[in-house]
Tab-separated table of C-alpha atoms and ligand atoms in Angstrom:
chain	number	residue	atom	x	y	z
G	116	UNK	CA	23.695	-13.368	32.116
G	117	UNK	CA	25.722	-11.308	29.727
G	118	UNK	CA	24.291	-10.428	26.387
G	119	UNK	CA	26.324	-11.519	23.419
G	120	UNK	CA	26.213	-10.311	19.888
G	121	UNK	CA	25.078	-13.770	18.710
G	122	UNK	CA	22.006	-13.399	20.940
G	123	UNK	CA	20.608	-11.242	18.226
G	124	UNK	CA	20.976	-13.780	15.454
G	125	UNK	CA	17.199	-14.281	15.439
G	126	UNK	CA	17.081	-11.066	13.416
G	127	UNK	CA	18.909	-12.896	10.681
G	128	UNK	CA	16.284	-15.674	10.604
G	129	UNK	CA	13.461	-13.176	10.578
G	130	UNK	CA	14.930	-11.046	7.801
G	131	UNK	CA	15.639	-14.212	5.758
G	132	UNK	CA	11.984	-15.220	5.900
G	133	UNK	CA	10.801	-11.738	5.036
G	134	UNK	CA	13.175	-11.302	2.085
G	135	UNK	CA	11.745	-14.442	0.518
G	136	UNK	CA	8.458	-12.621	0.150
G	137	UNK	CA	10.150	-9.941	-1.949
G	138	UNK	CA	12.728	-11.716	-3.952
G	139	UNK	CA	12.947	-15.483	-3.958
G	140	UNK	CA	16.578	-15.433	-4.934
G	141	UNK	CA	17.529	-14.485	-1.408
G	142	UNK	CA	16.540	-18.045	-0.486
G	143	UNK	CA	20.026	-19.044	-1.591
G	144	UNK	CA	21.470	-17.445	1.532
G	145	UNK	CA	19.705	-20.141	3.573
G	146	UNK	CA	22.372	-22.604	2.420
G	147	UNK	CA	24.484	-21.032	5.169
G	148	UNK	CA	22.065	-22.562	7.745
G	149	UNK	CA	22.823	-25.885	6.193
G	150	UNK	CA	26.601	-25.847	5.835
G	151	UNK	CA	27.638	-23.830	8.876
G	152	UNK	CA	26.099	-26.273	11.436
G	153	UNK	CA	27.630	-29.284	9.695
G	154	UNK	CA	31.001	-27.621	9.276
G	155	UNK	CA	31.076	-26.545	12.943
G	156	UNK	CA	30.224	-29.924	14.274
G	157	UNK	CA	32.668	-31.750	11.958
G	158	UNK	CA	35.461	-29.390	12.992
G	159	UNK	CA	34.755	-28.933	16.702
G	160	UNK	CA	32.860	-32.111	17.504
G	161	UNK	CA	30.223	-30.049	19.329
G	162	UNK	CA	26.802	-28.687	18.560
G	163	UNK	CA	28.230	-25.176	18.639
G	164	UNK	CA	25.726	-23.938	16.017
G	165	UNK	CA	22.690	-25.100	17.965
G	166	UNK	CA	24.183	-24.075	21.293
G	167	UNK	CA	25.207	-20.647	20.230
G	168	UNK	CA	24.590	-19.378	16.755
G	169	UNK	CA	21.258	-20.704	15.535
G	170	UNK	CA	18.960	-17.818	14.765
G	171	UNK	CA	15.869	-19.965	14.356
G	172	UNK	CA	16.185	-21.385	17.861
G	173	UNK	CA	16.566	-17.865	19.218
G	174	UNK	CA	13.548	-16.713	17.262
G	175	UNK	CA	11.382	-19.470	18.812
G	176	UNK	CA	12.676	-18.600	22.270
G	177	UNK	CA	11.768	-15.024	21.716
G	178	UNK	CA	8.269	-15.554	20.307
G	179	UNK	CA	7.322	-18.479	22.528
G	180	UNK	CA	9.241	-17.400	25.619
G	181	UNK	CA	9.470	-13.676	25.877
G	182	UNK	CA	6.304	-12.888	23.840
G	183	UNK	CA	4.524	-15.759	25.559
G	184	UNK	CA	3.065	-17.358	22.433
G	185	UNK	CA	3.454	-20.858	23.810
G	186	UNK	CA	1.503	-23.155	26.106
G	187	UNK	CA	4.889	-24.330	27.530
G	188	UNK	CA	3.627	-27.883	27.901
G	189	UNK	CA	5.691	-31.095	27.669
G	190	UNK	CA	6.108	-32.468	24.209
G	191	UNK	CA	4.699	-35.950	23.572
G	192	UNK	CA	7.498	-38.309	24.571
G	193	UNK	CA	7.667	-40.081	21.177
G	194	UNK	CA	9.054	-36.904	19.553
G	195	UNK	CA	12.341	-37.230	21.507
G	196	UNK	CA	12.743	-40.918	20.741
G	197	UNK	CA	15.552	-41.772	18.320
G	198	UNK	CA	13.181	-43.566	15.905
G	199	UNK	CA	11.157	-40.458	15.502
G	200	UNK	CA	14.099	-38.022	15.262
G	201	UNK	CA	16.028	-40.157	12.751
G	202	UNK	CA	12.797	-40.987	10.909
G	203	UNK	CA	12.014	-37.317	10.506
G	204	UNK	CA	15.625	-36.644	9.370
G	205	UNK	CA	15.302	-39.277	6.659
G	206	UNK	CA	11.900	-37.898	5.573
G	207	UNK	CA	13.359	-34.408	5.487
G	208	UNK	CA	16.411	-35.462	3.466
G	209	UNK	CA	14.174	-37.337	1.015
G	210	UNK	CA	12.175	-34.216	0.456
G	211	UNK	CA	15.414	-32.317	0.095
G	212	UNK	CA	16.629	-34.638	-2.645
G	213	UNK	CA	13.238	-34.450	-4.357
G	214	UNK	CA	13.734	-30.674	-4.423
G	215	UNK	CA	17.186	-31.130	-5.992
G	216	UNK	CA	15.620	-33.467	-8.522
G	217	UNK	CA	13.121	-30.803	-9.497
G	218	UNK	CA	15.915	-28.395	-9.892
G	219	UNK	CA	17.648	-30.889	-12.126
G	220	UNK	CA	14.530	-31.258	-14.256
G	221	UNK	CA	14.460	-27.532	-14.850
G	222	UNK	CA	18.167	-27.524	-15.540
G	223	UNK	CA	17.840	-30.236	-18.146
G	224	UNK	CA	14.816	-28.510	-19.741
G	225	UNK	CA	12.512	-31.448	-18.870
G	226	UNK	CA	10.273	-29.083	-16.990
G	227	UNK	CA	9.682	-25.369	-16.904
G	228	UNK	CA	10.085	-23.083	-13.913
G	229	UNK	CA	7.278	-23.340	-11.343
G	230	UNK	CA	6.822	-20.207	-9.337
G	231	UNK	CA	5.231	-21.792	-6.301
G	232	UNK	CA	6.270	-22.309	-2.671
G	233	UNK	CA	5.168	-25.640	-1.252
G	234	UNK	CA	4.296	-25.423	2.429
G	235	UNK	CA	4.229	-28.585	4.612
G	236	UNK	CA	5.100	-30.626	1.502
G	237	UNK	CA	1.412	-30.339	0.372
G	238	UNK	CA	0.127	-26.856	-0.098
G	239	UNK	CA	1.276	-25.093	-3.204
G	240	UNK	CA	1.199	-21.416	-2.657
G	241	UNK	CA	1.525	-19.141	-5.718
G	242	UNK	CA	4.616	-17.027	-5.151
G	243	UNK	CA	5.095	-15.370	-8.596
G	244	UNK	CA	5.351	-11.870	-7.012
G	245	UNK	CA	8.733	-12.719	-5.599
G	246	UNK	CA	10.287	-13.225	-8.980
G	247	UNK	CA	10.313	-10.907	-11.927
G	248	UNK	CA	13.045	-12.286	-14.034
G	249	UNK	CA	16.718	-12.019	-13.523
G	250	UNK	CA	20.054	-12.722	-15.092
G	251	UNK	CA	20.126	-16.079	-13.333
G	252	UNK	CA	19.225	-19.337	-15.096
G	253	UNK	CA	15.837	-20.903	-14.404
G	254	UNK	CA	17.276	-23.847	-12.473
G	255	UNK	CA	18.831	-21.478	-9.932
G	256	UNK	CA	15.501	-19.798	-9.540
G	257	UNK	CA	13.764	-23.167	-9.182
G	258	UNK	CA	16.197	-24.160	-6.465
G	259	UNK	CA	15.455	-20.870	-4.652
G	260	UNK	CA	11.709	-21.632	-4.729
G	261	UNK	CA	12.422	-25.211	-3.485
G	262	UNK	CA	14.812	-24.208	-0.815
G	263	UNK	CA	12.596	-21.427	0.454
G	264	UNK	CA	9.733	-23.980	0.619
G	265	UNK	CA	11.839	-26.097	2.940
G	266	UNK	CA	12.795	-23.201	5.209
G	267	UNK	CA	9.254	-21.916	5.401
G	268	UNK	CA	7.858	-25.352	6.034
G	269	UNK	CA	10.221	-25.988	8.928
G	270	UNK	CA	9.448	-22.574	10.329
G	271	UNK	CA	5.749	-23.240	10.191
G	272	UNK	CA	6.144	-26.646	11.789
G	273	UNK	CA	8.363	-25.080	14.464
G	274	UNK	CA	5.830	-22.382	15.109
G	275	UNK	CA	2.986	-24.958	15.474
G	276	UNK	CA	4.906	-27.041	18.005
G	277	UNK	CA	6.108	-23.829	19.684
G	278	UNK	CA	2.472	-22.850	20.373
G	279	UNK	CA	1.425	-26.282	21.557
G	280	UNK	CA	4.466	-27.295	23.539
G	281	UNK	CA	7.579	-25.515	24.721
G	282	UNK	CA	8.989	-22.567	22.732
G	283	UNK	CA	11.890	-24.446	21.238
G	284	UNK	CA	10.102	-27.796	20.654
G	285	UNK	CA	11.366	-27.690	17.042
G	286	UNK	CA	14.901	-28.300	18.411
G	287	UNK	CA	13.811	-31.745	19.623
G	288	UNK	CA	13.196	-33.028	16.086
G	289	UNK	CA	15.009	-30.407	13.979
G	290	UNK	CA	16.860	-32.386	11.208
G	291	UNK	CA	19.914	-30.099	11.474
G	292	UNK	CA	20.069	-30.693	15.221
G	293	UNK	CA	19.693	-34.433	14.734
G	294	UNK	CA	22.372	-34.463	12.011
G	295	UNK	CA	24.884	-32.441	14.049
G	296	UNK	CA	24.272	-34.653	17.114
G	297	UNK	CA	24.836	-37.677	14.975
G	298	UNK	CA	28.168	-36.232	13.741
G	299	UNK	CA	29.164	-35.604	17.356
G	300	UNK	CA	28.225	-39.198	18.242
G	301	UNK	CA	30.329	-40.590	15.480
G	302	UNK	CA	33.236	-38.374	16.317
G	303	UNK	CA	33.200	-39.177	19.991
G	304	UNK	CA	33.044	-42.970	19.570
G	305	UNK	CA	36.192	-44.524	20.904
G	306	UNK	CA	37.219	-41.274	22.542
G	307	UNK	CA	34.346	-41.678	25.005
G	308	UNK	CA	35.684	-44.911	26.563
G	309	UNK	CA	39.112	-43.465	27.334
G	310	UNK	CA	37.728	-40.464	29.129
G	311	UNK	CA	37.342	-40.654	32.935
G	312	UNK	CA	35.729	-37.373	33.716
G	313	UNK	CA	34.203	-34.410	31.920
G	314	UNK	CA	36.309	-31.598	30.642
G	315	UNK	CA	34.140	-28.667	31.333
G	316	UNK	CA	34.238	-27.048	27.964
G	317	UNK	CA	31.930	-24.210	28.661
G	318	UNK	CA	29.871	-22.785	25.888
Q	104	UNK	CA	28.054	-32.346	67.835
Q	105	UNK	CA	25.366	-33.794	65.676
Q	106	UNK	CA	25.977	-33.442	61.926
Q	107	UNK	CA	22.894	-32.289	60.145
Q	108	UNK	CA	22.765	-33.653	56.606
Q	109	UNK	CA	21.320	-31.100	54.275
Q	110	UNK	CA	18.957	-32.170	51.512
Q	111	UNK	CA	19.100	-30.139	48.348
Q	112	UNK	CA	17.504	-30.375	44.957
Q	113	UNK	CA	19.495	-30.859	41.813
Q	114	UNK	CA	18.833	-31.037	38.095
Q	115	UNK	CA	19.233	-34.442	36.472
Q	116	UNK	CA	19.294	-34.986	32.735
Q	117	UNK	CA	18.012	-38.152	31.082
Q	118	UNK	CA	20.933	-38.317	28.702
Q	119	UNK	CA	19.636	-40.925	26.302
Q	120	UNK	CA	16.927	-38.686	24.995
Q	121	UNK	CA	18.627	-35.318	25.320
Q	122	UNK	CA	18.860	-33.451	22.045
Q	123	UNK	CA	21.965	-31.489	23.073
Q	124	UNK	CA	20.215	-28.371	21.858
Q	125	UNK	CA	21.598	-26.247	24.699
Q	126	UNK	CA	18.391	-24.433	25.658
Q	127	UNK	CA	19.016	-25.346	29.265
Q	128	UNK	CA	22.499	-23.800	29.161
Q	129	UNK	CA	21.076	-20.476	28.036
Q	130	UNK	CA	18.713	-20.150	31.025
Q	131	UNK	CA	20.851	-21.542	33.878
Q	132	UNK	CA	21.632	-18.604	36.204
Q	133	UNK	CA	24.492	-20.459	37.839
Q	134	UNK	CA	26.358	-21.647	34.721
Q	135	UNK	CA	25.926	-25.147	36.131
Q	136	UNK	CA	24.945	-26.922	32.894
Q	137	UNK	CA	26.972	-27.517	29.735
Q	138	UNK	CA	26.503	-29.532	26.633
Q	139	UNK	CA	29.106	-32.262	26.642
Q	140	UNK	CA	30.649	-32.720	23.141
Q	141	UNK	CA	27.307	-32.217	21.378
Q	142	UNK	CA	26.029	-35.399	22.989
Q	143	UNK	CA	23.967	-34.434	25.993
Q	144	UNK	CA	23.674	-31.857	28.732
Q	145	UNK	CA	25.743	-32.412	31.876
Q	146	UNK	CA	24.958	-30.829	35.196
Q	147	UNK	CA	27.816	-29.800	37.526
Q	148	UNK	CA	26.545	-30.695	40.966
Q	149	UNK	CA	28.755	-28.224	42.693
Q	150	UNK	CA	27.168	-25.341	40.779
Q	151	UNK	CA	23.541	-26.476	40.459
Q	152	UNK	CA	21.187	-24.791	42.972
Q	153	UNK	CA	18.123	-26.717	41.957
Q	154	UNK	CA	16.246	-23.650	40.796
Q	155	UNK	CA	14.442	-25.571	38.054
Q	156	UNK	CA	14.832	-23.025	35.330
Q	157	UNK	CA	16.357	-25.598	32.960
Q	158	UNK	CA	13.540	-28.040	33.706
Q	159	UNK	CA	10.952	-25.496	32.588
Q	160	UNK	CA	12.923	-24.574	29.482
Q	161	UNK	CA	13.980	-28.031	28.191
Q	162	UNK	CA	11.941	-28.556	25.010
Q	163	UNK	CA	12.372	-32.316	25.227
Q	164	UNK	CA	11.403	-32.336	28.928
Q	165	UNK	CA	14.316	-34.608	29.852
Q	166	UNK	CA	15.443	-32.715	32.995
Q	167	UNK	CA	14.016	-33.480	36.373
Q	168	UNK	CA	14.782	-32.174	39.863
Q	169	UNK	CA	15.741	-34.801	42.331
Q	170	UNK	CA	16.596	-34.590	45.993
Q	171	UNK	CA	20.124	-35.404	46.919
Q	172	UNK	CA	21.833	-35.535	50.256
Q	173	UNK	CA	24.686	-33.050	50.252
J	259	LIG	S1	18.078	-27.933	16.775
J	259	LIG	FE1	17.778	-26.811	14.849
J	259	LIG	S2	16.558	-25.031	15.356
J	259	LIG	FE2	17.381	-25.842	17.288
J	259	LIG	S3	19.243	-24.786	17.615
J	259	LIG	FE3	19.787	-26.589	16.478
J	259	LIG	S4	19.757	-26.035	14.299
J	259	LIG	FE4	18.698	-24.466	15.491
J	260	LIG	S1	17.435	-28.343	26.928
J	260	LIG	FE1	16.917	-30.458	27.346
J	260	LIG	S2	17.314	-31.530	25.382
J	260	LIG	FE2	18.292	-29.496	25.273
J	260	LIG	S3	20.439	-29.906	25.853
J	260	LIG	FE3	19.317	-29.266	27.693
J	260	LIG	S4	18.663	-31.228	28.632
J	260	LIG	FE4	19.189	-31.709	26.530
J	261	LIG	S1	18.346	-26.401	38.330
J	261	LIG	FE1	18.892	-24.204	38.055
J	261	LIG	S2	21.019	-24.130	38.760
J	261	LIG	FE2	20.553	-26.310	38.404
J	261	LIG	S3	21.216	-26.634	36.268
J	261	LIG	FE3	19.029	-26.176	36.201
J	261	LIG	S4	18.932	-23.953	35.831
J	261	LIG	FE4	21.033	-24.394	36.529
């Protein structure tokens, strides 16, 4: 199998996580991992991001697969059921809006900036070293802390399921993956019935 | 002349619970598997050699090898 340049996108994911330890403002870059997948599936009607460009998926393949940090066992079947995948997506989005709400509170001066990163929605880890003041308003910094919390949380969850199950177990219940698949489902409705055979659109 | 029917193994995807993540595509040495429109993975029977690499890789464990008469 030929190596492509996008096979190295795991470096991007890794660098992103590391940068957050030094300056929280880099967390804003993570918005790319939110908008690009959605944009690609809306435009192409495929999961092109997952199938080709996702750095996180590649990172799990590398650590769990090549480096062998995975038991490579089957995931409990409930994880791949729609109720769980959609349920986790709703939970994830709720947490996302809660984070936006916190950003709003700081924006409207109802609350002051909290320099913590919340891991697994529970553990508040002091993270003050990653912010020493900037020209940016407090709300933008609060958003960075909130967004980085989400990215770190999903990485930690992904790493845990990587160790216990297959390397890319996270992809089974990843909210971005569920969302892009949902977009593809909606887009292909109607079009599906007319089709008689597959067009082999290779990826 | 007697025709000998060959049995061979092929990958089969349980589409309903496939996450369309494409992990199987990345490991297939014969380019036999593609993700159809972001919905599910589809195996091309004429390319699949039944090696089982995708079965091992699939994080959702929705691929199985089954014997087919070719
Ligand atoms: S399911 Fe999530 S982690 Fe997996 S490839 Fe898609 S976006 Fe990346
Ligand atoms: S690896 Fe499994 S879940 Fe992912 S696309 Fe292939 S068959 Fe579907
Ligand atoms: S069994 Fe082997 S040849 Fe067939 S689709 Fe899976 S990886 Fe490809």
